[in-house]
Coordinates of C-alpha atoms and ligand atoms in Angstrom, one line a residue:
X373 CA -10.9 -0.2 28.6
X374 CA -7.7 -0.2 26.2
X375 CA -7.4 2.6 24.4
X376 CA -6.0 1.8 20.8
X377 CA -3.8 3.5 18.5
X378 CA -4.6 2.6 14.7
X379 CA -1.8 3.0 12.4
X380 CA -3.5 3.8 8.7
X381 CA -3.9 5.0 5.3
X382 CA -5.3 1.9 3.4
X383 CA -8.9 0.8 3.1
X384 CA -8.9 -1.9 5.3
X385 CA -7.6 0.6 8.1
X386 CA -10.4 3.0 7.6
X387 CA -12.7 -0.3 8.2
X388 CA -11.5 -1.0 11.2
X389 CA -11.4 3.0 12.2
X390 CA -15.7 3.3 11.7
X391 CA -15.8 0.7 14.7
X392 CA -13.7 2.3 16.8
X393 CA -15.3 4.8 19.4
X394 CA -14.3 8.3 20.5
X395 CA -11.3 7.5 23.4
X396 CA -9.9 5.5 19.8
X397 CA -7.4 7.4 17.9
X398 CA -7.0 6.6 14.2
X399 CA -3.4 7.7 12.7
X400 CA -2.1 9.0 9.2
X401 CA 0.6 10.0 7.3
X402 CA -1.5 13.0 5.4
X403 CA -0.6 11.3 2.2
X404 CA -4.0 10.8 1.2
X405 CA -7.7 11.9 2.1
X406 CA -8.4 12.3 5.7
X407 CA -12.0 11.3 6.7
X408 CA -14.5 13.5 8.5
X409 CA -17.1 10.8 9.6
X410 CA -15.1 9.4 12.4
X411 CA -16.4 8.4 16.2
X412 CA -12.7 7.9 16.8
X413 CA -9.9 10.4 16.9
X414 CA -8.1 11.3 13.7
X415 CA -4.8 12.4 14.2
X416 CA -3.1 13.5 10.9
X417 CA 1.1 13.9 10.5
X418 CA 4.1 11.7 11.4
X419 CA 5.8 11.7 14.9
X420 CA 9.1 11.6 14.5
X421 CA 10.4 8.2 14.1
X422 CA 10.2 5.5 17.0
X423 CA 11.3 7.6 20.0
X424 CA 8.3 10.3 18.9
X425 CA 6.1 7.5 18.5
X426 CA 6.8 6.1 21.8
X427 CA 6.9 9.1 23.7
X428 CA 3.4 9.7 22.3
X429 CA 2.3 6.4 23.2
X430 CA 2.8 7.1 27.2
X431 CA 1.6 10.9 26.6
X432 CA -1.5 9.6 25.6
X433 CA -1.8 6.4 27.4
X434 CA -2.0 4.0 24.4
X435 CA -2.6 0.3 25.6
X436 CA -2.8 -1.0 22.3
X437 CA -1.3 -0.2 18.8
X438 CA -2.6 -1.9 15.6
X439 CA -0.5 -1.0 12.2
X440 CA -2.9 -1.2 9.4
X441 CA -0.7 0.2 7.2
X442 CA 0.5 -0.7 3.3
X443 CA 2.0 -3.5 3.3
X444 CA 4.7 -1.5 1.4
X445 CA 5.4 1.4 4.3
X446 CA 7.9 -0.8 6.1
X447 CA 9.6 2.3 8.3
X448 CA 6.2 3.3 10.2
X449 CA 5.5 -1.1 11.0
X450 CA 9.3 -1.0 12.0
X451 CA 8.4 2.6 14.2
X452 CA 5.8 1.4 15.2
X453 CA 7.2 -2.7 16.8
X454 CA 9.9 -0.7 18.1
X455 CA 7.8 2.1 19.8
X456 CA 5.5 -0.9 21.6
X457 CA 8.7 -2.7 22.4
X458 CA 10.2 0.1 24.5
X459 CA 6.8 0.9 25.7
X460 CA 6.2 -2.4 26.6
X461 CA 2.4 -2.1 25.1
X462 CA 1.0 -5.3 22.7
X463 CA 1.5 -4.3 18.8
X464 CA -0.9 -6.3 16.4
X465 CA -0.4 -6.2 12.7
X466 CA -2.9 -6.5 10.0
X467 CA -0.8 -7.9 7.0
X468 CA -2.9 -8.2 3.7
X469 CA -1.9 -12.0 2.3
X470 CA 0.5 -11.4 -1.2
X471 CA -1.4 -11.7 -4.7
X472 CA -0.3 -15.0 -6.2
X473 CA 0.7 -15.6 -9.5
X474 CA -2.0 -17.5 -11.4
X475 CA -2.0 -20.1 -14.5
X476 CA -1.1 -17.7 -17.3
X477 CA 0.8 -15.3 -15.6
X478 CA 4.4 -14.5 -16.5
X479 CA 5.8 -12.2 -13.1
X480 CA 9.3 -10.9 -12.4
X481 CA 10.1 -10.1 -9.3
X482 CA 12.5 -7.7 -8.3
X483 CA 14.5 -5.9 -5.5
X484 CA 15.3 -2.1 -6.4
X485 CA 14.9 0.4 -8.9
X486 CA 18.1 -0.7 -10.5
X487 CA 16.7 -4.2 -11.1
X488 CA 13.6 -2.9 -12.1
X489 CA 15.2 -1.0 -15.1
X490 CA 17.5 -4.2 -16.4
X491 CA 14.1 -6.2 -16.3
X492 CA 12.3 -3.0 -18.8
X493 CA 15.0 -3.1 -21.0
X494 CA 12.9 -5.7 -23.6
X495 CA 10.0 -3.6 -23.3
X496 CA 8.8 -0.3 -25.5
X497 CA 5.6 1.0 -23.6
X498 CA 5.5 0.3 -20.3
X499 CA 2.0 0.8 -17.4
X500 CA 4.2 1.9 -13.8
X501 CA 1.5 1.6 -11.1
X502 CA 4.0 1.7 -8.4
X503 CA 2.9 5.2 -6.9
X504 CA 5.6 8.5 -7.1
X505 CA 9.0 6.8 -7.3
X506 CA 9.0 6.9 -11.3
X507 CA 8.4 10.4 -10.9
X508 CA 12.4 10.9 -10.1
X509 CA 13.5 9.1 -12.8
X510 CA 11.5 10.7 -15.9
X511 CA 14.8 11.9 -17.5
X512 CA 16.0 8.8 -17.8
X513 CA 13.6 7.4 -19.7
X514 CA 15.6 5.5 -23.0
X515 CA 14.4 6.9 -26.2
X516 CA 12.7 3.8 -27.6
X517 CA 10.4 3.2 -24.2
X518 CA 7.1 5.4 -23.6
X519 CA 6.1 5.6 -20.5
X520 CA 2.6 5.7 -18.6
X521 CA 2.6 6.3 -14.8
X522 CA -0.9 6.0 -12.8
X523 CA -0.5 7.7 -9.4
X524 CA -3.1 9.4 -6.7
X525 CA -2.6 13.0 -8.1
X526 CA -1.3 14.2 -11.4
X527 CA 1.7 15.3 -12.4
X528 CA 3.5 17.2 -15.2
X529 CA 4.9 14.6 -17.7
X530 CA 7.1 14.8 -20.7
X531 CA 7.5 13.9 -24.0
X532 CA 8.3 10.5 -23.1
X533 CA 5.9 9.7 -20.5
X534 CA 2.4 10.0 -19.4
X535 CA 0.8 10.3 -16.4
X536 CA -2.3 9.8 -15.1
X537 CA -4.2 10.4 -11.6
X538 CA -6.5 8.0 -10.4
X539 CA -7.4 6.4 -7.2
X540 CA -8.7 2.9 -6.9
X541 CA -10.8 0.9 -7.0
X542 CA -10.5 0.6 -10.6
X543 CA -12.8 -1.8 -12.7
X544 CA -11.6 -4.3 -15.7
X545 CA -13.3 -2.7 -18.4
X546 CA -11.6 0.2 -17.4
X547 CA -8.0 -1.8 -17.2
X548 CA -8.7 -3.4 -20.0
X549 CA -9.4 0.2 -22.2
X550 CA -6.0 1.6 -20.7
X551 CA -4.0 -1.5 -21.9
X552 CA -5.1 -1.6 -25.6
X553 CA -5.6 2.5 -25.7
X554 CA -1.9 2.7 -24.8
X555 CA -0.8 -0.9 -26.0
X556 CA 0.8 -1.7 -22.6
X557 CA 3.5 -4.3 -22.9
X558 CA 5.0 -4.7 -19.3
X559 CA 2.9 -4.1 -16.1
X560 CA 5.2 -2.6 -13.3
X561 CA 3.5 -3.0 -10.0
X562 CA 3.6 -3.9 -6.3
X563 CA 2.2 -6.8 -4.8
X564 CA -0.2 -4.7 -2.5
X565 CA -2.3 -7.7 -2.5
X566 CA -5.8 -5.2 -2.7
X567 CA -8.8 -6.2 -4.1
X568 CA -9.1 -2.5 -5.7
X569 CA -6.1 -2.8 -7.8
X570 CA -5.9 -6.6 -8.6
X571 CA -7.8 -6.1 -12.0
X572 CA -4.6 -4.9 -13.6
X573 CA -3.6 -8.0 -13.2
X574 CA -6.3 -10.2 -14.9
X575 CA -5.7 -8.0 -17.7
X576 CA -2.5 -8.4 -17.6
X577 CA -3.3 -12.6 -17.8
X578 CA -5.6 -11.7 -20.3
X579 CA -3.0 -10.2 -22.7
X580 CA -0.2 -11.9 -22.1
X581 CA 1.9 -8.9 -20.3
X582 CA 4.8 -9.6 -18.2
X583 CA 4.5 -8.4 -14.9
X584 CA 7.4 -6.9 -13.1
X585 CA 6.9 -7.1 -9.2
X586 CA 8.6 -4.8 -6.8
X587 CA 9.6 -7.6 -4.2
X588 CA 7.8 -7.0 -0.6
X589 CA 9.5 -5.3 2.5
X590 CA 10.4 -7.3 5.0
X591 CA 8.3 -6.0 8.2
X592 CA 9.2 -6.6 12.1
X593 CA 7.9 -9.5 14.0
X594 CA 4.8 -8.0 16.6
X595 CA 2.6 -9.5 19.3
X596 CA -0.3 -10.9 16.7
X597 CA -0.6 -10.8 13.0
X598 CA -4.0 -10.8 11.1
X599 CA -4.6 -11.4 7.6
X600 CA -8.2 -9.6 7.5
X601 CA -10.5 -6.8 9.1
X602 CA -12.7 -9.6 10.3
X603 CA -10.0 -10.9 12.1
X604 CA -8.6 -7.8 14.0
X605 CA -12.5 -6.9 14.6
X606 CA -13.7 -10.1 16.2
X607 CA -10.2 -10.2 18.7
X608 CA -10.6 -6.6 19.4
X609 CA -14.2 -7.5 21.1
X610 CA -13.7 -8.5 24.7
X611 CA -14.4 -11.7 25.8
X612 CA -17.6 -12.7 27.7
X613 CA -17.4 -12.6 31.5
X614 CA -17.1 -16.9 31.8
X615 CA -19.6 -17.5 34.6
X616 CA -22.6 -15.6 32.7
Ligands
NAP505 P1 6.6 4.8 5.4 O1 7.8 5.0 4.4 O2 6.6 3.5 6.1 O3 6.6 5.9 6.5 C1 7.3 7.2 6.3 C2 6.9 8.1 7.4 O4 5.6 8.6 7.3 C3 6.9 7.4 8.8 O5 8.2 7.2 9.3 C4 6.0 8.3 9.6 O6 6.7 9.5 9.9 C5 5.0 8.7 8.6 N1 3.8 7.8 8.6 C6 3.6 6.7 7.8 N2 2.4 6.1 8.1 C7 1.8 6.9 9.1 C8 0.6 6.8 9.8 N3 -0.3 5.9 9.5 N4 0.4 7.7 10.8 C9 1.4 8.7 11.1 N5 2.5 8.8 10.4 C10 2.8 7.9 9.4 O7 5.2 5.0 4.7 P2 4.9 5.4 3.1 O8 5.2 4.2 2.3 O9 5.5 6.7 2.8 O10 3.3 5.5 3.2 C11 2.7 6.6 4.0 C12 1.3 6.2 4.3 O11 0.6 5.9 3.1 C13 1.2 4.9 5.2 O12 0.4 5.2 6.3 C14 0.6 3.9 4.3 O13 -0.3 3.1 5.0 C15 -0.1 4.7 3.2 N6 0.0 4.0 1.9 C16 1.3 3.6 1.4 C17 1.4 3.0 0.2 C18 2.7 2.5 -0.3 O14 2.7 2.0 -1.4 N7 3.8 2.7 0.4 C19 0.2 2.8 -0.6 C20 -1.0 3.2 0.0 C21 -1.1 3.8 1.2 P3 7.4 9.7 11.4 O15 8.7 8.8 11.3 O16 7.7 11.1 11.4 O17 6.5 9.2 12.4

């Protein structure tokens, strides 16, 4: 029987966790909320880069790791192709498929923060959905822009920004209330590609508001990709002895 180790932190990952049984051991960063209705083993913390991955992965016999991480945390899917290649254990990847621009949308994609602050420059009241990063650039918010950040937890704000705390899944009347409330004229966002988040975007459409798009992470090449939970779950059963 392999015994897996589920990289986590994002919905899917927690799907994949309540199938797993108790020799399973289901991994995360301690970022967000840690479930207590597991079969499988939680463990919560990081490792230490790749080496403390790896060395984990022989101390605790791993046969097989899966990285069901966001498709924005590229340095644990790097740890984590490097720790199964010096291991020499399979690494599978569950990569959610990028949100694609629709008819109507206007998107701008870019690299780095830097970009990302050229691209505001025609804008007045921004909607940053991009997690904590803003949070480190508050003071340099121009005088003619107001600012609203939505992130998991709240934080202290300032005169010239907002910010709210909510966790998805978040509904359009709901997205569409925040964008006329605050008269949104620029969504920032990443592409997560999450069904919980993608309303933004329709509203977005809706209203005609620019999208800027923090460009995805490249990620590390590994054994087998997936593109959904029913995927990973229907190769993770074992096949059926042939001569039944
Ligand atoms: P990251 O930059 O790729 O990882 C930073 C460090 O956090 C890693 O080097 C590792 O520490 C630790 N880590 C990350 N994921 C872990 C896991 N599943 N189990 C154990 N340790 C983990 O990741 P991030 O962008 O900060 O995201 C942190 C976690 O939040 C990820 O698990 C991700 O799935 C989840 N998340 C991220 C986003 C996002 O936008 N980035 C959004 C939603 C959820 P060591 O090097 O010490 O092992």
């Amino acid at each position: 029987m392999k015994r897996i180790l589920l990289l986590g932190g994002v919905t899917e990952a927690l799907a994949i966790a309540r199938t797993l049984g108790p020799e399973h051991l289901y991994s995360l960063a301690g970022v967000g909320r840690v479930p207590t209705d597991l079969t499988c083993q939680v463990r919560v913390g990081g490792y230490g880069g790749a080496e403390g991955l790896a060395q984990f992965i022989r101390d605790e016999g791993i046969d097989l790791l899966l990285d069901a991480t966001h498709p924005y945390a590229a340095q644990i899917s790097q740890n984590a192709a490097t720790a199964a290649q010096v291991t020499g254990i399979t690494c599978w990847a569950l990569r959610r498929p990028a949100w694609q621009p629709q008819p109507g949308d206007d998107w701008r994609e870019v690299g780095d923060w830097a970009e990302l602050i050229e691209s505001l420059k025609p804008f007045r009241r921004p909607l940053f959905t991009l997690g904590r990063e803003p949070l480190q650039h508050l003071h340099e918010i121009p005088p003619e822009q107001f600012w609203t950040l939505r992130a998991l937890d709240v934080y202290p704000g300032n005169e010239r920004c907002e910010i709210i705390g909510a966790r998805g899944p978040f509904l359009l009347e709901d997205e569409r209330e925040l964008f006329e409330r605050r008269q949104i004229d620029v969504l920032i966002s990443k592409n997560s590609g999450s069904t919980a988040t993608e309303p933004k975007l329709d509203v977005a459409r809706e209203r005609g508001v620019p999208v800027i798009v923090l460009r995805r992470p490249e990620l590390p090449a590994v054994d087998r990709e997936f593109g959904s939970v029913t995927d990973v779950l229907t190769a993770l059963i074992p096949e059926p002895p042939q001569n039944l």
